[in-house]
Coordinates of N, CA, C and O in Angstrom, one line a residue:
X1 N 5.7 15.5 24.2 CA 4.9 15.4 22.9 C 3.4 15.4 23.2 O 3.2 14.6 24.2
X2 N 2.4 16.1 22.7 CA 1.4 16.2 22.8 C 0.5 15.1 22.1 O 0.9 14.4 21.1
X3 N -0.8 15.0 22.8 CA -1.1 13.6 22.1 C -2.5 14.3 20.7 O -3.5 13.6 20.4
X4 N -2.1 15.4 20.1 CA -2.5 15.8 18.8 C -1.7 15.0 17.8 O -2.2 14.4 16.9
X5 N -0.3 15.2 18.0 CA 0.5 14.5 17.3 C 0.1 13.3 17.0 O -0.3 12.9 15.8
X6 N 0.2 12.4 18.4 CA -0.6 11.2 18.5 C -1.5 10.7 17.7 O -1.2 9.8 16.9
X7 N -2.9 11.3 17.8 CA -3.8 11.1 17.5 C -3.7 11.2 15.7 O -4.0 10.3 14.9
X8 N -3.2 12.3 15.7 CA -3.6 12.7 13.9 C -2.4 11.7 13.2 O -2.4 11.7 12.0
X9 N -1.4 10.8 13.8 CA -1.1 9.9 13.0 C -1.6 8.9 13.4 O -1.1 8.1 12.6
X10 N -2.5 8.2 14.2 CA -3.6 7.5 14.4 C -4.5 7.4 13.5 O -4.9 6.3 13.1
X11 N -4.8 8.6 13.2 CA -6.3 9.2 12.3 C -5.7 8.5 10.5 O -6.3 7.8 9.7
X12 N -4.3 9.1 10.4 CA -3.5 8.6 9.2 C -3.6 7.8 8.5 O -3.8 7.8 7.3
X13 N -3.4 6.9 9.3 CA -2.5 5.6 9.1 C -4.2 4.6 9.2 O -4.3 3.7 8.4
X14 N -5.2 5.0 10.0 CA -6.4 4.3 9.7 C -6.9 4.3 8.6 O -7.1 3.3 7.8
X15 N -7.3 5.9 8.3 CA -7.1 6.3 6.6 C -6.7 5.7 5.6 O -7.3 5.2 4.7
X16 N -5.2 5.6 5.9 CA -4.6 4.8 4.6 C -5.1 3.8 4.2 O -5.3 3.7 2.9
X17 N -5.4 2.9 5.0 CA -6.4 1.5 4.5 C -7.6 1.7 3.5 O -7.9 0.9 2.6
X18 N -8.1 2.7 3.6 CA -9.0 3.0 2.4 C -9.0 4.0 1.6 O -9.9 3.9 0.7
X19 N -8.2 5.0 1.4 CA -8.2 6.0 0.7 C -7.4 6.0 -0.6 O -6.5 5.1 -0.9
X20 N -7.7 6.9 -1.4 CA -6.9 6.7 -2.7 C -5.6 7.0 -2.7 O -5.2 7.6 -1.7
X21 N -4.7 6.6 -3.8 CA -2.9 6.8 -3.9 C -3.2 8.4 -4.0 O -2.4 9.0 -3.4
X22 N -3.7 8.8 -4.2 CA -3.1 10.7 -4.4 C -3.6 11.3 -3.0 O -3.1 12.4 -2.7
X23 N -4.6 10.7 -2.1 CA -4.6 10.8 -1.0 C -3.7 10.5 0.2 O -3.3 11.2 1.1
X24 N -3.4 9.2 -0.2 CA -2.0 8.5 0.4 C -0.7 9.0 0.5 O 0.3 8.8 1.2
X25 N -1.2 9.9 -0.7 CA 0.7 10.8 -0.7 C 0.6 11.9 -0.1 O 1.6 12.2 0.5
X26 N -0.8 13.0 -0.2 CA -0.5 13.7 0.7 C -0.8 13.6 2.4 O -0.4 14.2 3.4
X27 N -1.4 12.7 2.2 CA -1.2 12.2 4.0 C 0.0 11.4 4.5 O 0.1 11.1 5.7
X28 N 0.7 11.1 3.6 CA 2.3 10.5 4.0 C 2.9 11.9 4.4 O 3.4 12.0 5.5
X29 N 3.0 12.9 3.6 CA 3.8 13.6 3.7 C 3.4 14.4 5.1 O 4.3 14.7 5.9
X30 N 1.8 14.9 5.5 CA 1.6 15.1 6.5 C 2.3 14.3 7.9 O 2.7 14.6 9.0
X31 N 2.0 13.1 7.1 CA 2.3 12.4 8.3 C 4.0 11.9 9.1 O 4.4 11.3 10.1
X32 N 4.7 12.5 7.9 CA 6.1 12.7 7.8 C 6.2 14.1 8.7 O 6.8 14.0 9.8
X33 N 5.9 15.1 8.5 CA 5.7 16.3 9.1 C 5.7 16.2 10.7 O 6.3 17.0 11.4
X34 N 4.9 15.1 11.1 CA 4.3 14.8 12.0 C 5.2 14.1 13.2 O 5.3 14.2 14.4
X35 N 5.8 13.4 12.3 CA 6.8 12.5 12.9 C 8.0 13.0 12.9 O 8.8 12.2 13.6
X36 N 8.5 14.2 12.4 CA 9.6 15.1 12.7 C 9.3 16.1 13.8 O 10.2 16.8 14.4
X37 N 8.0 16.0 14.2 CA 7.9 17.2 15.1 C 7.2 15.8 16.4 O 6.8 16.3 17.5
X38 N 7.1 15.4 16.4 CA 7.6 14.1 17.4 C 8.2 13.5 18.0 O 8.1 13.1 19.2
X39 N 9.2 13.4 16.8 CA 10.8 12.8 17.4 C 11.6 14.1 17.8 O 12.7 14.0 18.3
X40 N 11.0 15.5 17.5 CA 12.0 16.9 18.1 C 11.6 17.0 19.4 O 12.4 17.4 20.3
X41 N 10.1 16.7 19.6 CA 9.2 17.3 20.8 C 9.8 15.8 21.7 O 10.3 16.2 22.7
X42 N 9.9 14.7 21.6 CA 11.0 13.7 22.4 C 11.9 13.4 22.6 O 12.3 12.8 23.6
X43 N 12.6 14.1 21.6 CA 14.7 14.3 21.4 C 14.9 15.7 22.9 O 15.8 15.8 23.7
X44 N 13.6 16.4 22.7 CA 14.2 17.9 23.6 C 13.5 17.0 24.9 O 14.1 17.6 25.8
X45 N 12.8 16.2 25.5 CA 12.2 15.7 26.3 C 12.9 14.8 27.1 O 12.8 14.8 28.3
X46 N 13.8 13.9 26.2 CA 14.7 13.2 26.9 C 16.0 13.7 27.3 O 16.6 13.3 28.3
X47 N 16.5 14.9 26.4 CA 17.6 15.8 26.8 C 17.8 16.5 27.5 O 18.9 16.8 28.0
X48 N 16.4 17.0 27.9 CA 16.0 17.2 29.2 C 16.6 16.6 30.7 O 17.3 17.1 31.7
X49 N 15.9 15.3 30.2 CA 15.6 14.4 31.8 C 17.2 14.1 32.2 O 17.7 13.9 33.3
X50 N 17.9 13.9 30.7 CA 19.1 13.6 30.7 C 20.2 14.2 31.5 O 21.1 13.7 32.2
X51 N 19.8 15.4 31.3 CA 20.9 16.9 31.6 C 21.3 16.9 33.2 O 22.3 17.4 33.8
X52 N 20.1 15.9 33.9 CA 20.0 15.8 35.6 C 20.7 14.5 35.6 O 21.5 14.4 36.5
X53 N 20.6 13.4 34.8 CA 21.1 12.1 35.0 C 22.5 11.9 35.4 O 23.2 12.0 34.4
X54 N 23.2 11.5 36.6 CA 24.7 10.6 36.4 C 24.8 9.7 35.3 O 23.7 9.3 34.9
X55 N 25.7 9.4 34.7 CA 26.6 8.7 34.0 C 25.8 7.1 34.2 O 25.4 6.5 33.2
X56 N 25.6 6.7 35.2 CA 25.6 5.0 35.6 C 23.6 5.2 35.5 O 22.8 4.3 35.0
X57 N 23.4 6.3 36.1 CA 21.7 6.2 36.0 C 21.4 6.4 34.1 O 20.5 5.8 33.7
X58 N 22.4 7.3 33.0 CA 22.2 6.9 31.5 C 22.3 6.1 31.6 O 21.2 5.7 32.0
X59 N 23.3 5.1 31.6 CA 23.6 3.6 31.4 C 22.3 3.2 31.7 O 21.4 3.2 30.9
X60 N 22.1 2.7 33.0 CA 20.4 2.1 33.5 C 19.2 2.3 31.9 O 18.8 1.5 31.2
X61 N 19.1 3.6 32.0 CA 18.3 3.7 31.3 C 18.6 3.2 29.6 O 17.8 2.4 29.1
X62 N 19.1 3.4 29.3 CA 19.9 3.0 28.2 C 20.1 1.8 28.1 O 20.4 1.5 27.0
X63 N 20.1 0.8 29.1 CA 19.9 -0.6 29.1 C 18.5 -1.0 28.9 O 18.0 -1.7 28.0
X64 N 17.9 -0.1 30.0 CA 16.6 -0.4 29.8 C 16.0 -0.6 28.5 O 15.2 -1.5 28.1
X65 N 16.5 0.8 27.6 CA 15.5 1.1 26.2 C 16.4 -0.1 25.2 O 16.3 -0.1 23.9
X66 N 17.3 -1.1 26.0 CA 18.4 -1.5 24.7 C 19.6 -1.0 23.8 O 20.3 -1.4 22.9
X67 N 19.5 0.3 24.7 CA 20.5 1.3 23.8 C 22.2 1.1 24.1 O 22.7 1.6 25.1
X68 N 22.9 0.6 23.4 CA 24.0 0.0 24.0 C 24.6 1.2 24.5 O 23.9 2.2 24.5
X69 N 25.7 1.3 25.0 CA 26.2 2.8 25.6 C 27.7 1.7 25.9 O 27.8 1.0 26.9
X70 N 28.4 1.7 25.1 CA 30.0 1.3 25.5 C 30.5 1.8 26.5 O 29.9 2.7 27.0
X71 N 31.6 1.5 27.1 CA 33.1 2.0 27.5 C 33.4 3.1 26.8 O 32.8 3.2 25.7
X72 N 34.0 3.9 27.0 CA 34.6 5.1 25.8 C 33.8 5.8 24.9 O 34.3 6.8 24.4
X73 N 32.8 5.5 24.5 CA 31.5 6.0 23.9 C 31.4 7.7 24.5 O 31.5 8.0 25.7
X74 N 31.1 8.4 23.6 CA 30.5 9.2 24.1 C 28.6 9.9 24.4 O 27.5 10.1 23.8
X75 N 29.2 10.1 25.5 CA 27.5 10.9 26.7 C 26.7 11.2 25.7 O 25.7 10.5 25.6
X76 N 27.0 12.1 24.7 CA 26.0 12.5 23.8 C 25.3 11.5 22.6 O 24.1 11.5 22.2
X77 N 26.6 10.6 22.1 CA 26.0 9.8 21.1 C 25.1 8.5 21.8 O 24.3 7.9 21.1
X78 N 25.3 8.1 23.2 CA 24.7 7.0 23.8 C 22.9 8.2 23.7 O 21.9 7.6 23.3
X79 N 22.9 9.1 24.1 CA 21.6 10.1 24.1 C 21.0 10.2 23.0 O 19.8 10.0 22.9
X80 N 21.6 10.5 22.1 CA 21.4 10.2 20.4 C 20.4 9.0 20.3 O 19.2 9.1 19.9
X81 N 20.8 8.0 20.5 CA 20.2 6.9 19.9 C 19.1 6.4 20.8 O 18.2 5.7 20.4
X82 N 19.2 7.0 22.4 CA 18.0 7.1 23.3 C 17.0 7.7 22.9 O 15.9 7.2 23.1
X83 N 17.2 8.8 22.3 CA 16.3 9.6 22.1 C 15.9 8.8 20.9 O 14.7 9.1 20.9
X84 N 15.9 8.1 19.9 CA 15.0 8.0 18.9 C 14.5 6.4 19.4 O 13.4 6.0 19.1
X85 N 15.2 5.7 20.2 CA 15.0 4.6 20.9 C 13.1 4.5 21.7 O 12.2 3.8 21.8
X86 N 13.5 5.9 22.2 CA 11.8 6.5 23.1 C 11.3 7.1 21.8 O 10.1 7.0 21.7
X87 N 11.8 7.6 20.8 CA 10.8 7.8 20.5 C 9.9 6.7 19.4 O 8.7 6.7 19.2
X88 N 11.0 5.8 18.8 CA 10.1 4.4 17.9 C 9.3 3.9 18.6 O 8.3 3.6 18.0
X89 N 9.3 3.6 20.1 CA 8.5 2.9 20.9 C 7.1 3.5 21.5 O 6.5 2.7 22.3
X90 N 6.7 4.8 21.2 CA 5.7 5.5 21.4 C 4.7 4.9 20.1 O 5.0 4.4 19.0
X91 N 3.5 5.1 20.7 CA 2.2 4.7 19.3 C 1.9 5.8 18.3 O 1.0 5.7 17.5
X92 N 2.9 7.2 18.3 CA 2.6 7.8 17.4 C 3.8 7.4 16.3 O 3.8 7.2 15.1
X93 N 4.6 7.2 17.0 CA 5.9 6.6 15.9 C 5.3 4.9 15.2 O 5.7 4.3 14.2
X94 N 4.7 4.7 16.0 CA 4.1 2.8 15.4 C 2.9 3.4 14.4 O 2.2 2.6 13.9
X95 N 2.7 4.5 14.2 CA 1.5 4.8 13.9 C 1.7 5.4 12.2 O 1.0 5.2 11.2
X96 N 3.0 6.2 12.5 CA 3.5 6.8 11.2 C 4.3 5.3 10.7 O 4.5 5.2 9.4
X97 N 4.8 3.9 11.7 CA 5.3 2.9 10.6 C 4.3 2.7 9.8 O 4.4 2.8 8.6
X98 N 3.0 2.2 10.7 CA 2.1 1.7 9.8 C 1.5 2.6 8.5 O 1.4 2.2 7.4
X99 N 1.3 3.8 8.9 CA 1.0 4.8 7.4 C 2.0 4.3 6.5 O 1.5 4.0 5.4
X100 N 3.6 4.1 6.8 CA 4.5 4.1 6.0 C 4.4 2.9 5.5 O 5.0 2.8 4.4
X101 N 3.8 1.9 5.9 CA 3.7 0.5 5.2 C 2.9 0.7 4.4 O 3.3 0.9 3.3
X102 N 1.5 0.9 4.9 CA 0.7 0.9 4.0 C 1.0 1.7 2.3 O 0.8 1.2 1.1
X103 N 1.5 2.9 2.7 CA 2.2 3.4 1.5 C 3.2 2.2 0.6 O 3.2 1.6 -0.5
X104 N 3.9 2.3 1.4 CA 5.4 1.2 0.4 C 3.9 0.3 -0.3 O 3.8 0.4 -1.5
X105 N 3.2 -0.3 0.3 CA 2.5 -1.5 -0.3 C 1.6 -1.1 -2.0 O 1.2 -1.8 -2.9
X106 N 1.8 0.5 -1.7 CA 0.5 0.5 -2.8 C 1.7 1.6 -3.6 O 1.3 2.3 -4.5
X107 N 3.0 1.7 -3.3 CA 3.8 2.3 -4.1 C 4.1 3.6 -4.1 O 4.5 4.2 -5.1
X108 N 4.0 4.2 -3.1 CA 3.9 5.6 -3.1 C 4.9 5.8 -1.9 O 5.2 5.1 -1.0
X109 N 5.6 7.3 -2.5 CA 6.7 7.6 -1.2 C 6.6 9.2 -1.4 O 5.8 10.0 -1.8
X110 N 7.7 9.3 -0.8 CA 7.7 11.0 0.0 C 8.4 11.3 -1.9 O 7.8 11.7 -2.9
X111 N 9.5 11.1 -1.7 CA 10.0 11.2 -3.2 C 9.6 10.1 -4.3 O 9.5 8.9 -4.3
X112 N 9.3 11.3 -5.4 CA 8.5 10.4 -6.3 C 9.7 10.4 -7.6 O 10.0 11.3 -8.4
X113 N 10.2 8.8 -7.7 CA 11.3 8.7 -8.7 C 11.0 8.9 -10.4 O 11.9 9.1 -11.3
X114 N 9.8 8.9 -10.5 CA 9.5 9.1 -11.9 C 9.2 10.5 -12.4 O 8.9 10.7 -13.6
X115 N 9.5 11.9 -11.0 CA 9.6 12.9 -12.0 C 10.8 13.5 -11.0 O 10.6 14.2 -10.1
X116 N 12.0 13.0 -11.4 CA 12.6 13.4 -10.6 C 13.7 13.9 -11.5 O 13.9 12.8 -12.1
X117 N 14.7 15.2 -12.1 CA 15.4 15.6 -12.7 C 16.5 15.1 -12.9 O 17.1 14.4 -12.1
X118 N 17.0 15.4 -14.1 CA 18.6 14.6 -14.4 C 19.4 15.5 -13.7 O 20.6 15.3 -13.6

């Protein structure tokens, strides 16, 4: 993942603290944008590193990030949850929580329930 990503939810989520609700929403959604192409540019990063790994070196790692990995579990779904594991723990994903708080606080979300169709 490149650290543009990084930065411009950095830049975001600083924003948010001062900017207005109709600004708030389109920089959520930017910043939503951001964070889908984050967690893809990390998901294909780890699937990567994975593709070389034995079985017992996943596990390792997978311990390491907290990712449980059972008995009988399968290789892919223990990688599933690795992959979003690395990627919450990066500062561009802590970066899009805090945008996202700041939003919830002042009421604003990606979907807006008051014009929403029957």
């Amino acid at each position: 993942m490149g650290t543009e990503i990084t930065q411009d939810l950095l830049d975001l989520a600083a924003a948010a603290l001062s900017c207005g609700v109709e600004q708030l929403r389109v920089d959520l959604e930017r910043g939503h944008e951001l964070y889908c192409a984050g967690l893809a540019a990390t998901a294909q990063s780890v699937r990567e590193r994975c593709a070389g790994l034995r079985d017992h070196d996943l596990a390792a790692w997978c311990a390491l990030e907290n990712v449980p990995w059972q008995a009988g579990s399968a290789r892919e779904d223990a990688i599933d949850e690795l992959c979003f594991a690395v990627w919450t723990s990066t500062p561009a994903a802590m970066a899009y929580a805090a945008l996202a708080d700041q939003a919830e606080q002042r009421d604003v979300w990606l979907v807006d329930s008051h014009h929403q169709t029957p």
